[in-house]
mmCIF file of N, CA and C and ligand atoms in Angstrom:
data_model
loop_
_atom_site.group_PDB
_atom_site.id
_atom_site.type_symbol
_atom_site.label_atom_id
_atom_site.label_comp_id
_atom_site.label_asym_id
_atom_site.label_seq_id
_atom_site.Cartn_x
_atom_site.Cartn_y
_atom_site.Cartn_z
ATOM 1 N N UNK W 1 18.546 7.970 69.695
ATOM 2 C CA UNK W 1 17.740 6.488 69.550
ATOM 3 C C UNK W 1 19.276 5.593 70.512
ATOM 4 N N UNK W 2 20.417 6.250 70.012
ATOM 5 C CA UNK W 2 21.638 5.281 70.155
ATOM 6 C C UNK W 2 22.042 5.971 71.884
ATOM 7 N N UNK W 3 21.611 7.596 72.080
ATOM 8 C CA UNK W 3 22.139 8.258 73.352
ATOM 9 C C UNK W 3 21.001 7.617 74.306
ATOM 10 N N UNK W 4 19.570 7.207 74.047
ATOM 11 C CA UNK W 4 18.554 6.831 75.425
ATOM 12 C C UNK W 4 19.511 5.596 76.021
ATOM 13 N N UNK W 5 19.186 4.616 74.711
ATOM 14 C CA UNK W 5 19.806 3.118 74.745
ATOM 15 C C UNK W 5 21.261 3.369 75.637
ATOM 16 N N UNK W 6 22.417 3.945 75.315
ATOM 17 C CA UNK W 6 23.246 4.061 76.619
ATOM 18 C C UNK W 6 22.652 4.654 77.459
ATOM 19 N N UNK W 7 22.132 5.441 78.050
ATOM 20 C CA UNK W 7 21.269 5.806 79.454
ATOM 21 C C UNK W 7 20.840 4.390 79.632
ATOM 22 N N UNK W 8 19.680 3.800 79.283
ATOM 23 C CA UNK W 8 18.893 2.735 79.774
ATOM 24 C C UNK W 8 19.264 1.857 80.133
ATOM 25 N N UNK W 9 20.268 1.647 79.276
ATOM 26 C CA UNK W 9 20.527 -0.211 79.354
ATOM 27 C C UNK W 9 22.010 -0.504 79.348
ATOM 28 N N UNK W 10 22.214 -1.474 80.695
ATOM 29 C CA UNK W 10 23.892 -1.961 80.317
ATOM 30 C C UNK W 10 24.597 -2.545 78.709
ATOM 31 N N UNK W 11 25.756 -2.528 78.481
ATOM 32 C CA UNK W 11 26.127 -2.429 77.462
ATOM 33 C C UNK W 11 25.526 -4.322 77.251
ATOM 34 N N UNK W 12 25.518 -4.789 77.572
ATOM 35 C CA UNK W 12 24.796 -6.508 77.086
ATOM 36 C C UNK W 12 23.264 -5.918 76.575
ATOM 37 N N UNK W 13 22.670 -5.290 77.227
ATOM 38 C CA UNK W 13 20.752 -5.405 76.525
ATOM 39 C C UNK W 13 21.137 -4.095 75.368
ATOM 40 N N UNK W 14 22.242 -3.562 75.967
ATOM 41 C CA UNK W 14 22.342 -2.386 74.686
ATOM 42 C C UNK W 14 22.560 -3.175 73.160
ATOM 43 N N UNK W 15 23.062 -3.489 73.416
ATOM 44 C CA UNK W 15 23.554 -4.163 71.721
ATOM 45 C C UNK W 15 22.430 -5.578 71.778
ATOM 46 N N UNK W 16 22.088 -6.120 72.420
ATOM 47 C CA UNK W 16 20.635 -6.531 71.827
ATOM 48 C C UNK W 16 19.292 -5.590 71.175
ATOM 49 N N UNK W 17 19.027 -5.138 71.992
ATOM 50 C CA UNK W 17 18.400 -4.171 72.054
ATOM 51 C C UNK W 17 18.547 -3.387 70.166
ATOM 52 N N UNK W 18 19.687 -2.541 70.404
ATOM 53 C CA UNK W 18 20.177 -2.404 68.587
ATOM 54 C C UNK W 18 20.467 -3.551 67.998
ATOM 55 N N UNK W 19 19.816 -4.852 67.670
ATOM 56 C CA UNK W 19 19.916 -5.774 66.669
ATOM 57 C C UNK W 19 18.417 -5.585 67.184
ATOM 58 N N UNK W 20 17.885 -5.475 67.879
ATOM 59 C CA UNK W 20 16.444 -5.684 67.508
ATOM 60 C C UNK W 20 15.785 -4.621 66.745
ATOM 61 N N UNK W 21 16.314 -3.498 67.215
ATOM 62 C CA UNK W 21 15.490 -2.742 66.817
ATOM 63 C C UNK W 21 15.798 -2.377 65.345
ATOM 64 N N UNK W 22 17.069 -2.506 64.869
ATOM 65 C CA UNK W 22 17.375 -3.058 63.223
ATOM 66 C C UNK W 22 16.467 -3.851 62.582
ATOM 67 N N UNK W 23 16.499 -5.313 63.216
ATOM 68 C CA UNK W 23 15.351 -6.238 62.793
ATOM 69 C C UNK W 23 14.187 -5.285 62.502
ATOM 70 N N UNK W 24 13.574 -4.941 63.150
ATOM 71 C CA UNK W 24 12.745 -4.560 63.555
ATOM 72 C C UNK W 24 12.347 -3.305 61.890
ATOM 73 N N UNK W 25 13.519 -2.245 62.075
ATOM 74 C CA UNK W 25 13.100 -1.988 60.413
ATOM 75 C C UNK W 25 12.985 -2.175 59.105
ATOM 76 N N UNK W 26 14.356 -3.439 59.653
ATOM 77 C CA UNK W 26 14.429 -4.222 58.019
ATOM 78 C C UNK W 26 12.273 -5.103 57.750
ATOM 79 N N UNK W 27 12.179 -5.480 58.135
ATOM 80 C CA UNK W 27 10.874 -5.916 58.597
ATOM 81 C C UNK W 27 9.811 -5.040 58.365
ATOM 82 N N UNK W 28 9.884 -3.954 59.240
ATOM 83 C CA UNK W 28 8.595 -3.220 58.555
ATOM 84 C C UNK W 28 8.683 -2.317 56.725
ATOM 85 N N UNK W 29 10.429 -1.877 56.590
ATOM 86 C CA UNK W 29 10.785 -1.559 55.201
ATOM 87 C C UNK W 29 10.497 -2.796 54.387
ATOM 88 N N UNK W 30 10.794 -4.057 54.780
ATOM 89 C CA UNK W 30 9.731 -5.485 52.995
ATOM 90 C C UNK W 30 8.432 -4.977 53.784
ATOM 91 N N UNK W 31 7.349 -5.050 54.630
ATOM 92 C CA UNK W 31 5.801 -4.648 54.355
ATOM 93 C C UNK W 31 6.011 -3.420 53.674
ATOM 94 N N UNK W 32 6.288 -2.280 53.654
ATOM 95 C CA UNK W 32 6.281 -1.246 53.332
ATOM 96 C C UNK W 32 6.764 -1.147 51.608
ATOM 97 N N UNK W 33 6.924 -2.035 51.361
ATOM 98 C CA UNK W 33 7.679 -2.341 49.722
ATOM 99 C C UNK W 33 7.066 -2.536 49.154
ATOM 100 N N UNK W 34 5.516 -3.469 49.427
ATOM 101 C CA UNK W 34 5.131 -4.273 49.336
ATOM 102 C C UNK W 34 3.198 -4.362 49.558
ATOM 103 N N UNK W 35 2.021 -3.066 49.262
ATOM 104 C CA UNK W 35 1.722 -2.360 49.826
ATOM 105 C C UNK W 35 0.407 -3.747 49.495
ATOM 106 N N UNK W 36 -0.614 -3.854 50.201
ATOM 107 C CA UNK W 36 -1.823 -4.647 50.339
ATOM 108 C C UNK W 36 -2.333 -3.974 48.648
ATOM 109 N N UNK W 37 -3.391 -5.420 48.200
ATOM 110 C CA UNK W 37 -3.933 -5.207 47.592
ATOM 111 C C UNK W 37 -5.133 -4.095 47.415
ATOM 112 N N UNK W 38 -5.676 -3.150 46.365
ATOM 113 C CA UNK W 38 -6.213 -1.934 46.569
ATOM 114 C C UNK W 38 -6.448 -2.113 45.566
ATOM 115 N N UNK W 39 -8.217 -1.621 44.899
ATOM 116 C CA UNK W 39 -8.930 -2.193 43.556
ATOM 117 C C UNK W 39 -8.567 -0.788 43.027
ATOM 118 N N UNK W 40 -7.724 -0.672 42.326
ATOM 119 C CA UNK W 40 -7.889 0.067 41.352
ATOM 120 C C UNK W 40 -8.592 0.235 39.666
ATOM 121 N N UNK W 41 -9.034 -0.945 39.495
ATOM 122 C CA UNK W 41 -10.280 -0.561 38.303
ATOM 123 C C UNK W 41 -11.229 -2.131 38.009
ATOM 124 N N UNK W 42 -12.666 -1.302 37.887
ATOM 125 C CA UNK W 42 -13.360 -2.821 37.925
ATOM 126 C C UNK W 42 -14.151 -2.656 36.565
ATOM 127 N N UNK W 43 -14.217 -3.743 35.755
ATOM 128 C CA UNK W 43 -14.807 -4.329 34.558
ATOM 129 C C UNK W 43 -16.172 -4.003 34.926
ATOM 130 N N UNK W 44 -16.609 -4.291 35.909
ATOM 131 C CA UNK W 44 -18.025 -4.499 36.305
ATOM 132 C C UNK W 44 -18.896 -3.035 35.945
ATOM 133 N N UNK W 45 -19.256 -3.648 35.304
ATOM 134 C CA UNK W 45 -20.957 -2.176 34.614
ATOM 135 C C UNK W 45 -21.501 -1.722 35.948
ATOM 136 N N UNK W 46 -21.796 -0.594 36.106
ATOM 137 C CA UNK W 46 -22.578 -0.587 37.226
ATOM 138 C C UNK W 46 -24.189 -1.253 36.757
ATOM 139 N N UNK W 47 -24.671 -1.069 35.889
ATOM 140 C CA UNK W 47 -25.428 -2.126 35.195
ATOM 141 C C UNK W 47 -25.664 -2.674 34.130
ATOM 142 N N UNK W 48 -25.404 -3.654 34.762
ATOM 143 C CA UNK W 48 -25.668 -5.353 34.052
ATOM 144 C C UNK W 48 -27.046 -5.839 33.035
ATOM 145 N N UNK W 49 -26.470 -5.681 32.188
ATOM 146 C CA UNK W 49 -27.759 -6.721 31.340
ATOM 147 C C UNK W 49 -28.500 -7.778 31.874
ATOM 148 N N UNK W 50 -29.668 -7.856 32.386
ATOM 149 C CA UNK W 50 -30.624 -8.868 32.396
ATOM 150 C C UNK W 50 -30.165 -9.733 31.742
ATOM 151 N N UNK W 51 -30.253 -11.341 32.389
ATOM 152 C CA UNK W 51 -30.214 -12.884 31.945
ATOM 153 C C UNK W 51 -28.851 -12.958 30.836
ATOM 154 N N UNK W 52 -27.844 -12.434 31.362
ATOM 155 C CA UNK W 52 -26.668 -12.433 30.589
ATOM 156 C C UNK W 52 -25.895 -12.750 31.186
ATOM 157 N N UNK W 53 -24.594 -13.709 31.030
ATOM 158 C CA UNK W 53 -23.188 -13.830 31.994
ATOM 159 C C UNK W 53 -22.075 -12.831 31.048
ATOM 160 N N UNK W 54 -21.600 -12.137 32.640
ATOM 161 C CA UNK W 54 -21.110 -10.975 32.435
ATOM 162 C C UNK W 54 -19.764 -11.203 32.672
ATOM 163 N N UNK W 55 -18.514 -11.624 32.013
ATOM 164 C CA UNK W 55 -17.044 -11.466 32.702
ATOM 165 C C UNK W 55 -16.527 -10.397 33.099
ATOM 166 N N UNK W 56 -15.906 -10.802 34.431
ATOM 167 C CA UNK W 56 -15.545 -9.320 34.553
ATOM 168 C C UNK W 56 -13.687 -9.273 35.456
ATOM 169 N N UNK W 57 -12.939 -8.497 35.295
ATOM 170 C CA UNK W 57 -11.702 -8.266 35.787
ATOM 171 C C UNK W 57 -11.730 -7.676 36.590
ATOM 172 N N UNK W 58 -10.925 -8.087 37.701
ATOM 173 C CA UNK W 58 -10.315 -6.590 38.881
ATOM 174 C C UNK W 58 -9.010 -6.728 38.917
ATOM 175 N N UNK W 59 -9.129 -5.939 39.148
ATOM 176 C CA UNK W 59 -7.087 -4.889 39.034
ATOM 177 C C UNK W 59 -7.019 -4.223 40.343
ATOM 178 N N UNK W 60 -5.819 -5.040 40.725
ATOM 179 C CA UNK W 60 -5.252 -4.530 42.016
ATOM 180 C C UNK W 60 -3.606 -3.293 41.885
ATOM 181 N N UNK W 61 -3.594 -2.884 42.756
ATOM 182 C CA UNK W 61 -2.050 -2.032 42.787
ATOM 183 C C UNK W 61 -1.737 -3.210 42.879
ATOM 184 N N UNK W 62 -1.405 -4.561 43.644
ATOM 185 C CA UNK W 62 -0.247 -4.950 43.750
ATOM 186 C C UNK W 62 -0.743 -6.737 43.229
ATOM 187 N N UNK W 63 0.078 -7.673 43.275
ATOM 188 C CA UNK W 63 -0.522 -8.630 43.085
ATOM 189 C C UNK W 63 -1.093 -9.444 43.631
ATOM 190 N N UNK W 64 -2.012 -10.311 43.804
ATOM 191 C CA UNK W 64 -2.941 -11.175 43.603
ATOM 192 C C UNK W 64 -3.154 -12.770 43.582
ATOM 193 N N UNK W 65 -3.102 -13.333 44.806
ATOM 194 C CA UNK W 65 -3.512 -14.893 44.800
ATOM 195 C C UNK W 65 -4.582 -15.635 44.718
ATOM 196 N N UNK W 66 -4.612 -15.521 43.100
ATOM 197 C CA UNK W 66 -6.457 -15.787 43.220
ATOM 198 C C UNK W 66 -7.171 -17.364 43.156
ATOM 199 N N UNK W 67 -6.155 -18.486 43.745
ATOM 200 C CA UNK W 67 -7.045 -19.225 44.434
ATOM 201 C C UNK W 67 -6.693 -19.104 45.898
ATOM 202 N N UNK W 68 -6.021 -18.041 46.710
ATOM 203 C CA UNK W 68 -6.510 -17.503 48.149
ATOM 204 C C UNK W 68 -7.359 -16.246 48.696
ATOM 205 N N UNK W 69 -8.018 -16.446 46.949
ATOM 206 C CA UNK W 69 -8.852 -14.862 47.194
ATOM 207 C C UNK W 69 -10.233 -16.054 46.915
ATOM 208 N N UNK W 70 -11.871 -15.083 47.355
ATOM 209 C CA UNK W 70 -12.680 -15.467 46.826
ATOM 210 C C UNK W 70 -13.505 -14.248 46.400
ATOM 211 N N UNK W 71 -14.582 -14.443 46.138
ATOM 212 C CA UNK W 71 -15.839 -13.519 45.343
ATOM 213 C C UNK W 71 -16.671 -14.557 45.951
ATOM 214 N N UNK W 72 -18.012 -13.596 46.276
ATOM 215 C CA UNK W 72 -19.711 -13.744 46.670
ATOM 216 C C UNK W 72 -19.542 -12.665 46.231
ATOM 217 N N UNK W 73 -21.152 -13.661 45.549
ATOM 218 C CA UNK W 73 -22.417 -12.396 44.502
ATOM 219 C C UNK W 73 -23.574 -12.700 45.970
ATOM 220 N N UNK W 74 -24.204 -11.615 46.515
ATOM 221 C CA UNK W 74 -24.933 -11.587 47.327
ATOM 222 C C UNK W 74 -26.136 -10.437 47.056
ATOM 223 N N UNK W 75 -27.059 -10.817 46.783
ATOM 224 C CA UNK W 75 -28.783 -10.646 46.049
ATOM 225 C C UNK W 75 -29.229 -9.780 47.264
ATOM 226 N N UNK W 76 -30.254 -9.122 46.563
ATOM 227 C CA UNK W 76 -31.028 -8.045 47.657
ATOM 228 C C UNK W 76 -31.168 -8.417 48.859
ATOM 229 N N UNK W 77 -31.834 -10.064 49.180
ATOM 230 C CA UNK W 77 -32.336 -10.909 49.816
ATOM 231 C C UNK W 77 -31.098 -10.977 50.940
ATOM 232 N N UNK W 78 -30.085 -10.530 50.541
ATOM 233 C CA UNK W 78 -28.586 -11.079 51.605
ATOM 234 C C UNK W 78 -27.994 -12.080 50.986
ATOM 235 N N UNK W 79 -28.973 -13.008 49.715
ATOM 236 C CA UNK W 79 -28.402 -14.553 49.951
ATOM 237 C C UNK W 79 -27.029 -14.665 48.919
ATOM 238 N N UNK W 80 -25.993 -15.470 49.864
ATOM 239 C CA UNK W 80 -24.831 -15.654 48.893
ATOM 240 C C UNK W 80 -24.664 -16.838 47.940
ATOM 241 N N UNK W 81 -23.888 -16.443 46.896
ATOM 242 C CA UNK W 81 -23.598 -17.533 46.156
ATOM 243 C C UNK W 81 -21.893 -16.938 45.604
ATOM 244 N N UNK W 82 -21.269 -18.672 45.865
ATOM 245 C CA UNK W 82 -19.600 -18.314 45.597
ATOM 246 C C UNK W 82 -19.013 -18.146 44.167
ATOM 247 N N UNK W 83 -18.451 -17.252 43.533
ATOM 248 C CA UNK W 83 -18.016 -17.369 42.079
ATOM 249 C C UNK W 83 -16.692 -17.521 41.730
ATOM 250 N N UNK W 84 -16.938 -19.021 41.223
ATOM 251 C CA UNK W 84 -15.364 -18.995 41.089
ATOM 252 C C UNK W 84 -14.404 -17.871 40.017
ATOM 253 N N UNK W 85 -12.949 -18.319 40.154
ATOM 254 C CA UNK W 85 -12.097 -17.279 40.340
ATOM 255 C C UNK W 85 -11.465 -17.638 39.285
ATOM 256 N N UNK W 86 -10.890 -16.936 38.260
ATOM 257 C CA UNK W 86 -9.463 -17.419 37.755
ATOM 258 C C UNK W 86 -8.221 -16.534 37.569
ATOM 259 N N UNK W 87 -6.842 -16.671 37.552
ATOM 260 C CA UNK W 87 -6.387 -15.679 37.365
ATOM 261 C C UNK W 87 -6.180 -14.556 36.132
ATOM 262 N N UNK W 88 -6.261 -14.034 35.984
ATOM 263 C CA UNK W 88 -5.910 -12.234 34.959
ATOM 264 C C UNK W 88 -5.263 -13.142 34.166
ATOM 265 N N UNK W 89 -5.645 -11.947 32.881
ATOM 266 C CA UNK W 89 -3.980 -11.798 32.304
ATOM 267 C C UNK W 89 -2.444 -11.405 32.665
ATOM 268 N N UNK W 90 -2.787 -9.811 34.191
ATOM 269 C CA UNK W 90 -1.880 -10.043 34.758
ATOM 270 C C UNK W 90 -1.950 -10.555 35.945
ATOM 271 N N UNK W 91 -0.601 -10.928 36.853
ATOM 272 C CA UNK W 91 -0.782 -11.076 38.080
ATOM 273 C C UNK W 91 -1.423 -10.291 39.385
ATOM 274 N N UNK W 92 -1.725 -9.019 39.084
ATOM 275 C CA UNK W 92 -2.873 -7.928 39.961
ATOM 276 C C UNK W 92 -3.997 -8.228 38.818
ATOM 277 N N UNK W 93 -4.137 -9.335 38.641
ATOM 278 C CA UNK W 93 -5.808 -9.071 38.398
ATOM 279 C C UNK W 93 -6.176 -10.497 38.577
ATOM 280 N N UNK W 94 -7.865 -10.410 38.771
ATOM 281 C CA UNK W 94 -8.227 -11.824 38.487
ATOM 282 C C UNK W 94 -10.097 -11.706 38.326
ATOM 283 N N UNK W 95 -10.010 -12.822 38.054
ATOM 284 C CA UNK W 95 -11.341 -12.398 36.648
ATOM 285 C C UNK W 95 -11.803 -13.648 37.114
ATOM 286 N N UNK W 96 -13.749 -13.210 36.835
ATOM 287 C CA UNK W 96 -14.412 -14.431 36.756
ATOM 288 C C UNK W 96 -15.297 -13.734 35.729
ATOM 289 N N UNK W 97 -17.177 -14.656 35.811
ATOM 290 C CA UNK W 97 -17.790 -15.119 35.169
ATOM 291 C C UNK W 97 -19.424 -14.976 36.351
ATOM 292 N N UNK W 98 -19.674 -13.459 35.377
ATOM 293 C CA UNK W 98 -20.651 -13.017 36.369
ATOM 294 C C UNK W 98 -21.722 -14.293 35.897
ATOM 295 N N UNK W 99 -22.403 -15.123 36.394
ATOM 296 C CA UNK W 99 -23.533 -15.974 35.866
ATOM 297 C C UNK W 99 -24.711 -14.747 35.991
ATOM 298 N N UNK W 100 -26.095 -15.396 34.116
ATOM 299 C CA UNK W 100 -27.420 -14.538 33.951
ATOM 300 C C UNK W 100 -27.692 -14.610 35.330
ATOM 301 N N UNK W 101 -28.092 -13.093 35.460
ATOM 302 C CA UNK W 101 -29.310 -12.836 36.702
ATOM 303 C C UNK W 101 -30.468 -12.168 36.217
ATOM 304 N N UNK W 102 -31.388 -12.545 36.945
ATOM 305 C CA UNK W 102 -32.780 -11.102 36.589
ATOM 306 C C UNK W 102 -32.416 -9.947 37.580
ATOM 307 N N UNK W 103 -33.373 -8.809 37.037
ATOM 308 C CA UNK W 103 -32.979 -7.966 36.710
ATOM 309 C C UNK W 103 -33.726 -7.319 38.654
ATOM 310 N N UNK W 104 -32.725 -6.887 39.508
ATOM 311 C CA UNK W 104 -32.266 -6.379 40.796
ATOM 312 C C UNK W 104 -31.447 -5.791 41.303
ATOM 313 N N UNK W 105 -30.865 -5.375 42.592
ATOM 314 C CA UNK W 105 -29.419 -4.904 43.302
ATOM 315 C C UNK W 105 -28.715 -5.736 43.954
ATOM 316 N N UNK W 106 -27.979 -6.064 43.288
ATOM 317 C CA UNK W 106 -26.743 -7.468 43.651
ATOM 318 C C UNK W 106 -25.109 -6.220 44.339
ATOM 319 N N UNK W 107 -24.527 -7.422 45.184
ATOM 320 C CA UNK W 107 -22.774 -6.502 45.553
ATOM 321 C C UNK W 107 -22.376 -7.997 45.286
ATOM 322 N N UNK W 108 -21.204 -7.830 44.717
ATOM 323 C CA UNK W 108 -20.311 -8.665 44.744
ATOM 324 C C UNK W 108 -18.927 -8.272 46.149
ATOM 325 N N UNK W 109 -19.146 -9.462 47.348
ATOM 326 C CA UNK W 109 -17.948 -9.140 47.542
ATOM 327 C C UNK W 109 -16.894 -9.866 47.408
ATOM 328 N N UNK W 110 -15.673 -9.214 47.263
ATOM 329 C CA UNK W 110 -14.071 -9.215 47.226
ATOM 330 C C UNK W 110 -13.450 -9.538 48.994
ATOM 331 N N UNK W 111 -12.538 -10.751 48.717
ATOM 332 C CA UNK W 111 -11.580 -10.752 49.834
ATOM 333 C C UNK W 111 -10.791 -11.404 48.343
ATOM 334 N N UNK W 112 -9.704 -10.515 49.002
ATOM 335 C CA UNK W 112 -8.382 -11.231 48.320
ATOM 336 C C UNK W 112 -7.246 -11.072 48.788
ATOM 337 N N UNK W 113 -6.271 -11.789 48.897
ATOM 338 C CA UNK W 113 -4.889 -12.283 49.883
ATOM 339 C C UNK W 113 -4.098 -11.018 48.856
ATOM 340 N N UNK W 114 -2.992 -10.786 49.047
ATOM 341 C CA UNK W 114 -2.259 -10.119 47.858
ATOM 342 C C UNK W 114 -0.855 -10.732 48.858
ATOM 343 N N UNK W 115 -0.227 -9.967 47.915
ATOM 344 C CA UNK W 115 1.131 -10.355 48.075
ATOM 345 C C UNK W 115 2.125 -10.897 49.193
ATOM 346 N N UNK W 116 1.689 -9.482 50.384
ATOM 347 C CA UNK W 116 2.521 -9.614 51.460
ATOM 348 C C UNK W 116 1.495 -9.348 52.533
ATOM 349 N N UNK W 117 0.355 -10.740 51.949
ATOM 350 C CA UNK W 117 0.575 -11.591 52.996
ATOM 351 C C UNK W 117 -0.857 -10.874 53.793
ATOM 352 N N UNK W 118 -1.705 -10.014 53.179
ATOM 353 C CA UNK W 118 -2.386 -9.136 53.729
ATOM 354 C C UNK W 118 -3.707 -8.939 53.203
ATOM 355 N N UNK W 119 -4.318 -9.198 53.355
ATOM 356 C CA UNK W 119 -6.126 -9.428 53.389
ATOM 357 C C UNK W 119 -7.087 -8.312 53.003
ATOM 358 N N UNK W 120 -7.578 -8.008 51.784
ATOM 359 C CA UNK W 120 -8.196 -6.797 51.820
ATOM 360 C C UNK W 120 -10.051 -7.655 51.714
ATOM 361 N N UNK W 121 -11.019 -6.431 52.675
ATOM 362 C CA UNK W 121 -12.579 -6.759 51.519
ATOM 363 C C UNK W 121 -13.238 -5.286 51.111
ATOM 364 N N UNK W 122 -13.726 -5.613 50.664
ATOM 365 C CA UNK W 122 -14.898 -4.726 49.887
ATOM 366 C C UNK W 122 -15.950 -5.323 49.288
ATOM 367 N N UNK W 123 -16.964 -4.077 48.636
ATOM 368 C CA UNK W 123 -18.322 -4.683 48.560
ATOM 369 C C UNK W 123 -18.410 -3.858 47.242
ATOM 370 N N UNK W 124 -18.672 -4.552 46.237
ATOM 371 C CA UNK W 124 -19.349 -3.889 45.013
ATOM 372 C C UNK W 124 -20.754 -3.779 44.515
ATOM 373 N N UNK W 125 -21.131 -2.714 44.571
ATOM 374 C CA UNK W 125 -22.762 -2.851 44.506
ATOM 375 C C UNK W 125 -22.812 -2.604 42.713
ATOM 376 N N UNK W 126 -23.881 -3.584 42.346
ATOM 377 C CA UNK W 126 -23.945 -3.030 40.887
ATOM 378 C C UNK W 126 -25.968 -3.996 40.964
ATOM 379 N N UNK W 127 -26.301 -3.344 39.919
ATOM 380 C CA UNK W 127 -27.828 -3.471 39.329
ATOM 381 C C UNK W 127 -27.791 -4.264 37.882
ATOM 382 N N UNK W 128 -28.756 -5.017 38.132
ATOM 383 C CA UNK W 128 -29.143 -6.002 36.707
ATOM 384 C C UNK W 128 -30.074 -4.792 36.550
ATOM 385 N N UNK W 129 -30.563 -4.214 35.480
ATOM 386 C CA UNK W 129 -32.225 -3.941 34.674
ATOM 387 C C UNK W 129 -31.804 -3.916 32.759
ATOM 388 N N UNK W 130 -32.769 -3.561 32.164
ATOM 389 C CA UNK W 130 -32.425 -3.512 31.031
ATOM 390 C C UNK W 130 -32.346 -2.484 30.664
ATOM 391 N N UNK W 131 -31.412 -1.914 30.101
ATOM 392 C CA UNK W 131 -30.993 -0.841 28.987
ATOM 393 C C UNK W 131 -32.342 -0.058 28.313
ATOM 394 N N UNK W 132 -32.532 1.054 28.238
ATOM 395 C CA UNK W 132 -33.239 2.250 28.060
ATOM 396 C C UNK W 132 -33.307 2.087 26.462
HETATM 397 CU CU1 LIG E 1 -0.373 -4.837 53.407
#
């Protein structure tokens, strides 16, 4: 790299380019060290008991910011309902209370802000149905 810079740029430019490259390296390492939030575990069952509130904890691989994250409940018709979030027991967790729901197909769409400032979005599908 140094050889290339020496060939292409005069002294002054070479020095500032080297500085820029060094800064870019520092920033890159910084972002790399704090990965964005990937869902590791969810306590949401695939089948939820009808008409029964269900506490749910979403666990991520890194710290998340509940106040800047969102979870929306979507039903089969596409109707959306915002679900209140609270901090989980650990910094990588988000907790919520799923309201009592009628039988049917649903999804929880989450959008979480990780400590590195990146937003992750995904949909968790589940159904509400009586057990056998
Ligand atoms: Cu990230």
